[in-house]
Coordinates of C-alpha atoms in Angstrom, one line a residue:
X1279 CA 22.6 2.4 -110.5
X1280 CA 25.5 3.7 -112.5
X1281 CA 27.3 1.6 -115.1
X1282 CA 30.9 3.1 -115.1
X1283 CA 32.4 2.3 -118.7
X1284 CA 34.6 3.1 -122.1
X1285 CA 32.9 1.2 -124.7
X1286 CA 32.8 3.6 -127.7
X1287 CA 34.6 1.7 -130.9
X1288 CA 34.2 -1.2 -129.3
X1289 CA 30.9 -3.3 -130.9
X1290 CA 31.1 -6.0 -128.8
X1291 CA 31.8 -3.9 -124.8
X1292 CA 29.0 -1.9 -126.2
X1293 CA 26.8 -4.8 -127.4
X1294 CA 27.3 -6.2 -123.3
X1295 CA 26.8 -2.7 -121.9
X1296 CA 23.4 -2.4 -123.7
X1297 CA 22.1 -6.0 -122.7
X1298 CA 23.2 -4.8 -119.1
X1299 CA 21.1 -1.6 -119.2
X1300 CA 18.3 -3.7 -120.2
X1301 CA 19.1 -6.5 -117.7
X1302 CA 19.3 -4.5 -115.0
X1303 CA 16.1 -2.4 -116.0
X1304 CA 13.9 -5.4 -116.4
X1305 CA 15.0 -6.4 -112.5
X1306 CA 13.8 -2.5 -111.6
X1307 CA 16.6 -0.8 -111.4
X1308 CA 16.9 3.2 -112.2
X1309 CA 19.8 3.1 -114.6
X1310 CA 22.4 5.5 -115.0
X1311 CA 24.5 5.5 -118.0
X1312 CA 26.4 7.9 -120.3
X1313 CA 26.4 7.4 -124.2
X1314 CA 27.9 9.2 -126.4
X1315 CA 26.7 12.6 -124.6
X1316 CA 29.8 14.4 -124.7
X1317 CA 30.3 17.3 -126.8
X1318 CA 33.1 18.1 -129.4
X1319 CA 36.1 18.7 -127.2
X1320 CA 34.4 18.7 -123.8
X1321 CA 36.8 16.2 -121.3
X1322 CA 33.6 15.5 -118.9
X1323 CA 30.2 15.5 -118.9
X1324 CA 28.9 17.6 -116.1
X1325 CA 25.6 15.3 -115.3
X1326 CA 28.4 12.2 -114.4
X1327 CA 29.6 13.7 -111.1
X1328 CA 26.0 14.5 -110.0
X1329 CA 25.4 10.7 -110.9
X1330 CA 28.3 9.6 -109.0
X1331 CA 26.9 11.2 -106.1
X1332 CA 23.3 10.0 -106.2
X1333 CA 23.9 6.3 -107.2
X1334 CA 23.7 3.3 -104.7
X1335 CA 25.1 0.9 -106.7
X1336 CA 27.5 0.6 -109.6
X1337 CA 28.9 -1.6 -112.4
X1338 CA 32.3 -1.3 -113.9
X1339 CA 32.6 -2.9 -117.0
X1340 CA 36.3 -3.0 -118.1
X1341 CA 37.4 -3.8 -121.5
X1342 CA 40.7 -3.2 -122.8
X1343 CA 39.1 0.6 -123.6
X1344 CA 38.4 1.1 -120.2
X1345 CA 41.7 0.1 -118.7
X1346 CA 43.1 2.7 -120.2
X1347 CA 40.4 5.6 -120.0
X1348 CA 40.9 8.4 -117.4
X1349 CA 37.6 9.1 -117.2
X1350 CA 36.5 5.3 -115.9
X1351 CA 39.7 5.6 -113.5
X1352 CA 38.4 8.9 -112.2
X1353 CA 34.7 7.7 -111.9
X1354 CA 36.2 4.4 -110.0
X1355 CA 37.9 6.8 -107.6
X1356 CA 35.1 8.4 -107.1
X1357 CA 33.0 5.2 -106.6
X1358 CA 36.1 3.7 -104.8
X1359 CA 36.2 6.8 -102.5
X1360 CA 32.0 6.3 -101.4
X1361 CA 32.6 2.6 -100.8
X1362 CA 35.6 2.9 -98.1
X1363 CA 32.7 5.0 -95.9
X1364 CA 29.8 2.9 -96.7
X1365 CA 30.6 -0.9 -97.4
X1366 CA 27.2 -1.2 -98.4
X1367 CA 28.0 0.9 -101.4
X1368 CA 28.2 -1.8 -103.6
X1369 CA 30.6 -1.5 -106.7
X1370 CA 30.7 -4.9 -109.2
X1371 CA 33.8 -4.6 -111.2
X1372 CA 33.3 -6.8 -114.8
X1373 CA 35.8 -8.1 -116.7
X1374 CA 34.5 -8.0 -120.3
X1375 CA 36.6 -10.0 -123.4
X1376 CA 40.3 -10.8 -122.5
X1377 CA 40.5 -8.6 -119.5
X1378 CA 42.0 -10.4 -116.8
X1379 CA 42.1 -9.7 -113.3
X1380 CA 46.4 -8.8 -113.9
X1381 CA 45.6 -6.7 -116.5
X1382 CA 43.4 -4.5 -113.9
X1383 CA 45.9 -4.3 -111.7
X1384 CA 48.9 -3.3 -114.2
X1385 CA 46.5 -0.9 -115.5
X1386 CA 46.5 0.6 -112.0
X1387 CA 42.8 -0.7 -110.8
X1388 CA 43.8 -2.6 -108.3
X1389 CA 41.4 -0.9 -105.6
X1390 CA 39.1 -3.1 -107.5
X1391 CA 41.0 -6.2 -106.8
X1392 CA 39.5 -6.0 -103.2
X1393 CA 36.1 -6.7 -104.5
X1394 CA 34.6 -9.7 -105.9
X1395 CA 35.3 -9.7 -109.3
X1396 CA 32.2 -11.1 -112.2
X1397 CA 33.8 -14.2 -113.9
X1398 CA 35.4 -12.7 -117.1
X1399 CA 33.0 -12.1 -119.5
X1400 CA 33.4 -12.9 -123.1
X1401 CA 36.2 -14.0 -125.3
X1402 CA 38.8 -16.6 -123.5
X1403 CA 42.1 -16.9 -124.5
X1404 CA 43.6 -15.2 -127.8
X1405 CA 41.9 -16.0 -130.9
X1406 CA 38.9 -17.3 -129.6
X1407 CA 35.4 -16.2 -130.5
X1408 CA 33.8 -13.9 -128.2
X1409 CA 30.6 -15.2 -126.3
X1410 CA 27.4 -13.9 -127.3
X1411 CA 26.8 -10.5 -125.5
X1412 CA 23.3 -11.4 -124.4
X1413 CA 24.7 -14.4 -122.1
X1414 CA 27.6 -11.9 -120.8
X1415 CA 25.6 -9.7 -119.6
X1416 CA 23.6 -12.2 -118.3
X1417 CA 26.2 -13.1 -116.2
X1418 CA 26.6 -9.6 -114.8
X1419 CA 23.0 -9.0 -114.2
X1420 CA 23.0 -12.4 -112.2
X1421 CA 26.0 -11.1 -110.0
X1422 CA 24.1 -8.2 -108.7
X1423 CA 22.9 -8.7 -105.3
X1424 CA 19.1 -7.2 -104.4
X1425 CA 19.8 -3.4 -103.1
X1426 CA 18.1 -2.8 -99.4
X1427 CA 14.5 -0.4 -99.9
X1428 CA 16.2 2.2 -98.2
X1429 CA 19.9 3.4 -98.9
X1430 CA 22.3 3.6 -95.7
X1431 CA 22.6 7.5 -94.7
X1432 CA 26.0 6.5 -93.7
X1433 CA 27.7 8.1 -96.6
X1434 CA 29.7 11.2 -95.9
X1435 CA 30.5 11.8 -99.5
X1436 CA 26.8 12.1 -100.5
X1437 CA 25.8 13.9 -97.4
X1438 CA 28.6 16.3 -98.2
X1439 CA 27.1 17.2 -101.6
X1440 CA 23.7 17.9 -99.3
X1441 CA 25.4 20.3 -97.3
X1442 CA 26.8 22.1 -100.0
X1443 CA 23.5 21.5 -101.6
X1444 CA 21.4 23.2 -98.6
X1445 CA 23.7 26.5 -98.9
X1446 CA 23.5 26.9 -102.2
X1447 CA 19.6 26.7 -102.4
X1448 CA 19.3 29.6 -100.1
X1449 CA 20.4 31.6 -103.2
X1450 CA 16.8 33.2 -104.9
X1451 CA 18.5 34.6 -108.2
X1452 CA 18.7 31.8 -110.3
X1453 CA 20.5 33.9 -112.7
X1454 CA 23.1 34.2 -110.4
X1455 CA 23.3 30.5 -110.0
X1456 CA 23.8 29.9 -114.0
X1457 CA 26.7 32.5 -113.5
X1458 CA 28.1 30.3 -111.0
X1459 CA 28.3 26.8 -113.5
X1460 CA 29.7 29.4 -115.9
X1461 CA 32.7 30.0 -113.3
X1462 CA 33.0 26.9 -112.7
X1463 CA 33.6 26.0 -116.5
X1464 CA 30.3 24.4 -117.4
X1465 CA 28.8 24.4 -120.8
X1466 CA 25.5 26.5 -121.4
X1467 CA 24.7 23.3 -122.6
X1468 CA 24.2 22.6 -119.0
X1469 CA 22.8 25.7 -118.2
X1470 CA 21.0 26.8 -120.7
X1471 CA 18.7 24.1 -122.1
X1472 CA 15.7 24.7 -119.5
X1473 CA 14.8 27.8 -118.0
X1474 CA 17.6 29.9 -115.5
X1475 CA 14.7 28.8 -112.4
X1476 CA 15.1 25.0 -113.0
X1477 CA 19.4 25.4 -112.1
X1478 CA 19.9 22.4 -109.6
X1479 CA 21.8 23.5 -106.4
X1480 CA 22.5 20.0 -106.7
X1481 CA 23.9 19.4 -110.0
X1482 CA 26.6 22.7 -109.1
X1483 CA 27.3 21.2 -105.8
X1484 CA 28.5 18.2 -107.7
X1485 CA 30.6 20.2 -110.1
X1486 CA 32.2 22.2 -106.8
X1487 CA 33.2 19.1 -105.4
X1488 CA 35.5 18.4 -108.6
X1489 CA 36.7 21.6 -109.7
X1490 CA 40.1 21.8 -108.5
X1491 CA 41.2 24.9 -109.8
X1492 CA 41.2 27.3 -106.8
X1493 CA 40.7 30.4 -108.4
X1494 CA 37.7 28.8 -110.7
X1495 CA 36.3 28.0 -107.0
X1496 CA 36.9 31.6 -105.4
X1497 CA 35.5 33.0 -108.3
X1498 CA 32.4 31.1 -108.5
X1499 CA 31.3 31.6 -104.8
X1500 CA 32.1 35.4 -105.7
X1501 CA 29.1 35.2 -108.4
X1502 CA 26.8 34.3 -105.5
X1503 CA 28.7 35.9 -102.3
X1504 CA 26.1 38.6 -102.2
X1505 CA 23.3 36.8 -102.8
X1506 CA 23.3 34.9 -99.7
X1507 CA 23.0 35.7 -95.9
X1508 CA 26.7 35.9 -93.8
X1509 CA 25.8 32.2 -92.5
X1510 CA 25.6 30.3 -95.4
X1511 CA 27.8 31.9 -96.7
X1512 CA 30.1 30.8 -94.3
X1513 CA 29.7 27.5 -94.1
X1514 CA 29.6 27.3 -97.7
X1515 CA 33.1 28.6 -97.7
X1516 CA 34.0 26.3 -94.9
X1517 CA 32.9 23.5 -96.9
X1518 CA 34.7 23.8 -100.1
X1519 CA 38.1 24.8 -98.8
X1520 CA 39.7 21.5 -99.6
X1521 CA 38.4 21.0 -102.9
X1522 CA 40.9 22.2 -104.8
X1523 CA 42.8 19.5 -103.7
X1524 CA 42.2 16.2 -106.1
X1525 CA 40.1 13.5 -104.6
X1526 CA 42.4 10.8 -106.3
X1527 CA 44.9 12.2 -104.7
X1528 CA 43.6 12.6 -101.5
X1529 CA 41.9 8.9 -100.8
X1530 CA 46.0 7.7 -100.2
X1531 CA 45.7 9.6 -97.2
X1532 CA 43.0 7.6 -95.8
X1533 CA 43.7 4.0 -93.7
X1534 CA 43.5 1.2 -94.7
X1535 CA 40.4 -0.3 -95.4
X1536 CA 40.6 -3.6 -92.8
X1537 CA 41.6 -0.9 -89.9
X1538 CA 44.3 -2.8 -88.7
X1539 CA 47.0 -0.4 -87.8
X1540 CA 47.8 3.3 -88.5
X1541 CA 48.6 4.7 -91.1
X1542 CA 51.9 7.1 -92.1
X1543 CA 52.0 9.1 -95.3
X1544 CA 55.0 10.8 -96.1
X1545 CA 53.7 14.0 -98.3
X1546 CA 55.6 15.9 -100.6
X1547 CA 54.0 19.7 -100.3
X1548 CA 55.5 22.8 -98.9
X1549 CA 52.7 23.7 -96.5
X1550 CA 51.1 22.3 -93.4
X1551 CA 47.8 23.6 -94.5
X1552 CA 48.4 21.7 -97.3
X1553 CA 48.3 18.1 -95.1
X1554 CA 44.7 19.8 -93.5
X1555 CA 43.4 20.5 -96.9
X1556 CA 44.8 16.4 -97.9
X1557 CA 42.3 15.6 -94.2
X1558 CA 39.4 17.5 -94.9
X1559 CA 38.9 16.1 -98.8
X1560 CA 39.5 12.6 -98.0
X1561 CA 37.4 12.8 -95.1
X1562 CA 34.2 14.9 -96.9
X1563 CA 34.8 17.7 -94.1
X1564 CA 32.8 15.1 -91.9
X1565 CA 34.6 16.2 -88.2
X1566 CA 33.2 13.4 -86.4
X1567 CA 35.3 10.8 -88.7
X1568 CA 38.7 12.7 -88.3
X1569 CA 40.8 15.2 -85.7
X1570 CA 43.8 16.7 -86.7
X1571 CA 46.3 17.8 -84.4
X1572 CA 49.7 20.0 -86.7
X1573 CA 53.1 20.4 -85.1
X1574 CA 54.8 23.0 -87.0
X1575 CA 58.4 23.1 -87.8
X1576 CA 60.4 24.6 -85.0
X1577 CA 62.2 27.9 -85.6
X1578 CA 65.3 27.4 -88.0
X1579 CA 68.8 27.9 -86.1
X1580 CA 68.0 25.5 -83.0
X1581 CA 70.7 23.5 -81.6
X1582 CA 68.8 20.3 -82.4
X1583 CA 65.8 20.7 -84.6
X1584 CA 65.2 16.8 -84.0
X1585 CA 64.9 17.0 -80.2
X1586 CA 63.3 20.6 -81.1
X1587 CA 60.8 18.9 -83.2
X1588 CA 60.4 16.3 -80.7
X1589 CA 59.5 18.4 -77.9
X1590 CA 57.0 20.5 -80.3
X1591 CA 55.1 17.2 -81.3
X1592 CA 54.3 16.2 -77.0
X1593 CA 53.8 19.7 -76.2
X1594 CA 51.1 19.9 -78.9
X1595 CA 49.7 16.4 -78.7
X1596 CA 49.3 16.8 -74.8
X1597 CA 47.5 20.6 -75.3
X1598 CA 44.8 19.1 -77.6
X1599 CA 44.3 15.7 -75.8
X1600 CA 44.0 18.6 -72.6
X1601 CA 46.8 16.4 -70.6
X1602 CA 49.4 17.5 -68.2
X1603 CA 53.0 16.6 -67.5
X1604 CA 52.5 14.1 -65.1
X1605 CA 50.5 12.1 -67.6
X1606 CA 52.8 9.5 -69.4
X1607 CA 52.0 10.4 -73.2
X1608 CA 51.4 6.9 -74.0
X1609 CA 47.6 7.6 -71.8
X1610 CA 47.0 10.1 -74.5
X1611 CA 42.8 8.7 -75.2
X1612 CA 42.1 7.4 -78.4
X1613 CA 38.4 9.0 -79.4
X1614 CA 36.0 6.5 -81.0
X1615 CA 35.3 6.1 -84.3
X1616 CA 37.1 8.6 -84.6
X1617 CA 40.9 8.8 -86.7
X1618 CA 43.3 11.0 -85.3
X1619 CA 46.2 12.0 -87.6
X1620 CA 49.0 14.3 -86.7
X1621 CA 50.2 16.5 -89.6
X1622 CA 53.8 17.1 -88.9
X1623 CA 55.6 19.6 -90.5
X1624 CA 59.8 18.8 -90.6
X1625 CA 61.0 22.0 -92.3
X1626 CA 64.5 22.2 -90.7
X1627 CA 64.7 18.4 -90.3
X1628 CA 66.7 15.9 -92.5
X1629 CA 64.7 12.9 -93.7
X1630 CA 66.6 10.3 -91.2
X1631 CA 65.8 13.2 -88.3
X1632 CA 61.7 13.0 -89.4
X1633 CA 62.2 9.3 -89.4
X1634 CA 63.6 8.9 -85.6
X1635 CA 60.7 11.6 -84.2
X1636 CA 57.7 9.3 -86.1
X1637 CA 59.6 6.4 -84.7
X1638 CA 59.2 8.0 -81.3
X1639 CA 55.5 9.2 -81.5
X1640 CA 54.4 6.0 -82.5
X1641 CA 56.7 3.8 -80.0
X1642 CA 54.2 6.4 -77.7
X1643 CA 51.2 6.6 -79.2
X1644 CA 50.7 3.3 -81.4
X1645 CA 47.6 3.9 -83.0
X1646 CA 47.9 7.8 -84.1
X1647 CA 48.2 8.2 -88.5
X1648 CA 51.0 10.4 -88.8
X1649 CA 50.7 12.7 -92.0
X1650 CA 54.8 13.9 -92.3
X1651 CA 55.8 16.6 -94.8
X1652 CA 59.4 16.4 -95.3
X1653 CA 61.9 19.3 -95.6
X1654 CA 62.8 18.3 -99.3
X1655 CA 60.6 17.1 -101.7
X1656 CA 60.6 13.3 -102.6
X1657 CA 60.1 11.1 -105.8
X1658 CA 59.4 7.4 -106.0
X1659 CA 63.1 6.8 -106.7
X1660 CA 64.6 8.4 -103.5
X1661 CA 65.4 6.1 -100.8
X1662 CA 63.6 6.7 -97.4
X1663 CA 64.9 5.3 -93.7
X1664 CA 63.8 3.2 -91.5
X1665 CA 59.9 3.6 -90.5
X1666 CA 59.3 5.4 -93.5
X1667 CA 60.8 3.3 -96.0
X1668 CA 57.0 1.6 -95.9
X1669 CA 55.2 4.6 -95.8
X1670 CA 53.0 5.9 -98.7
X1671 CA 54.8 8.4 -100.4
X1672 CA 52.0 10.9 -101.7
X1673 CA 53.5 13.1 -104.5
X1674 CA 50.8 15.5 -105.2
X1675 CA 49.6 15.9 -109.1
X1676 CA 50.0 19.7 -108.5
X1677 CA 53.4 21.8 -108.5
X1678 CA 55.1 24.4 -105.7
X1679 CA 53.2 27.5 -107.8
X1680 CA 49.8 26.0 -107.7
X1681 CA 49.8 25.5 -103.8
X1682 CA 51.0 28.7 -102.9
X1683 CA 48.5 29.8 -105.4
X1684 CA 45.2 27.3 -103.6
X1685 CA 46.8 28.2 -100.1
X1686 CA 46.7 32.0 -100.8
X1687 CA 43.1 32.0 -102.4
X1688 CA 41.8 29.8 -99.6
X1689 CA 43.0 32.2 -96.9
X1690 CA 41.6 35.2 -99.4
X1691 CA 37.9 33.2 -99.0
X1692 CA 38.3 32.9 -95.8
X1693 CA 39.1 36.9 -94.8
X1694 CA 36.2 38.1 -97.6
X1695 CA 33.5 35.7 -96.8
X1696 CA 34.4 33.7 -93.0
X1697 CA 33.3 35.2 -90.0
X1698 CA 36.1 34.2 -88.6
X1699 CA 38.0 36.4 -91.2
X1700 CA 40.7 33.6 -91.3
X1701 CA 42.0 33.7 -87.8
X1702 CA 43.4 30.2 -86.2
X1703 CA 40.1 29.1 -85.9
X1704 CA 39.3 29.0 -89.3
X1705 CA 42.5 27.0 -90.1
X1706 CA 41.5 24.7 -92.3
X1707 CA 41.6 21.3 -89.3
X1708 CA 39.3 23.8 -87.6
X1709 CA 36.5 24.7 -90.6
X1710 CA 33.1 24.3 -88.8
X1711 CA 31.4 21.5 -90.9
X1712 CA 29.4 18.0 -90.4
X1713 CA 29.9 16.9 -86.7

């Protein structure tokens, strides 16, 4: 259980968070909880992410601290992230004090909003003397349904960790493995506070996942390259290829949580690999939740780079779906459980051009997600036609530099350390993983 929280020089959040802890505890629970663990200057505490991974269940409790704390809106992502796979991944947002469910959502929590909220907990209106503590966490603690004996496997995020996990433990130098966190930017804290053989593959797999800085990653799996066989270390590199792109960011790109109708992103990056990298983080590198099929941009100097485009999408839709001309493209088969997205990249295409060829391909296929990157980049502010005027508009937090810089260090893992030595079938849509 993982209580998700900003309470520090705040007596009375922290008075509630401790009577939850205790709550909780008494009902059985294993509770996970960080106080006042951080270091001097440190932004994160290492253990959280490997908590964030291992945790069934969690509580947010959000004062007027926590709405405005990066680090709860990061570990609700996270936690956000693990319940759109596993709806039994329960997550109990908690108003505490004068938090109201608007303030949440102007504080930009309004993923939480879906859920069902605790009764706000604590003072009422302006002015007004606070509950006592005890009975608001009471009030938590009696929210919190009974967790199942055992926890659902279906989880890719977790089982993701375990992958990266089971690669990772085939490394005997333990040494090595402390060299690795150091990479990676951990403390010795971390490392260093028990002996180099207890390092938990775990606990680096969990800092992997969230280190975001490609050349940080590239040089990490470097401390261990040759300390494992060609195999692992293969799938080890196939496995971490996306994380240098930011799992905030990357959640956007999945649909909508009701399944109701596909979804269209329009995503401001300059390479297609990029819109692979966006698939393969949201979707934990689990292959048997997600296919992508990428048109590329057509060559610059044709006639008509819409029809050009056009032609480029059907061509490559009907190649992968393994259909022929005579098959109407609208008889394309949807897989099963299964979410098929088609990266499109519109280099040589104006925005209104992009718009008519989406229009198109889902007047044909209703129920593909279409991921476009657009010739030019795009802000909030600019206006968009047509279809993809209600499009998400993903603007990545990372500039032009750092995604040449991720794209060209990704294709440098993949010629070291892949056996494929990054031909097309170690694209990053391609990168043998989970199903």
């Amino acid at each position: 259980m993982f209580i998700s929280h900003s309470t520090r020089g705040d007596a009375y959040a922290t008075a509630v968070r401790s009577q939850v802890v205790h709550g909780l505890r008494e009902r059985g629970y294993d509770v996970l909880v960080d106080a006042d663990r951080l270091l001097p200057g440190e932004k994160w505490h290492p253990r959280l992410y490997e908590w964030l991974l291992e945790c069934r269940a969690a509580v947010v409790l959000l004062n007027r601290a926590a709405l405005a704390s990066g680090w709860v809106h990061r570990e609700v992502d996270i936690l956000m992230w693990r319940h759109h796979f596993n709806r039994s991944f329960f997550v109990l947002p908690a108003p505490v004090g004068d938090v109201t469910p608007e303030d949440m959502t102007a504080a930009g929590f309004e993923d939480l909003m879906s859920l069902q909220l605790v009764q706000r907990t604590g003072a009422g209106d302006a002015g007004t003397e606070p509950s006592d503590p005890a009975e608001a966490a009471a009030v938590i603690v009696r929210a919190f349904p009974p967790l199942p004996a055992l926890p659902d496997d279906d989880d890719p995020v977790r089982r993701w960790a375990e992958d990266i996990t089971a690669q990772l433990s085939q490394v005997r130098t333990m040494s090595r493995l402390a060299r690795m966190g150091r990479a990676l930017g951990m403390h010795d804290r971390y490392l260093a506070g028990a002996p180099v053989t207890d390092v938990s593959c775990g606990f680096l797999a969990a800092q992997m996942l969230h280190t975001h800085d490609a050349v940080a990653l590239r040089n990490a799996v470097g401390e261990i390259a040759r300390h494992m066989d060609s195999t692992a270390l293969d799938q080890l590199v196939q496995l971490v290829l996306p994380v240098w792109i930011d799992a905030t960011s990357a959640r956007h790109v999945l649909p909508d949580g009701d399944g109701t109708g596909p979804r269209t992103v329009v995503l401001s990056v300059r390479n297609p690999d990029t819109g692979e990298y966006y698939l393969g983080r949201a979707f934990c590198m689990d292959h048997s939740r997600y296919w992508p099929i990428v048109v590329t941009a057509p060559p610059p100097g044709e006639e008509d780079p819409e029809e050009e485009l056009r032609y480029r999408c059907e061509r490559t839709i009907r190649a992968r779906f393994g259909m022929t001309d005579r098959e109407p493209l609208a008889s394309a088969p949807q897989l099963p459980n299964c979410d098929t997205y088609v990266v499109i990249f519109a280099e040589h295409c104006s925005l209104d051009e992009s718009e008519r060829v989406v229009t198109w391909l889902h007047g044909q296929i209703p129920w593909l997600h279409i991921l476009l990157i657009p010739r030019d980049e795009l802000t909030d502010d600019d206006p968009r036609p047509g279809r993809l005027a209600g499009a998400a508009l993903l603007v990545p937090p990372f500039g032009a530099d750092d995604e040449r810089i991720a794209i060209r260090v990704a294709y440098g893992m993949l010629n070291d350390w892949s056996h494929g030595r990054g031909g097309e079938e170690d694209r990053p849509g391609r990168a043998r993983g989970r199903g």
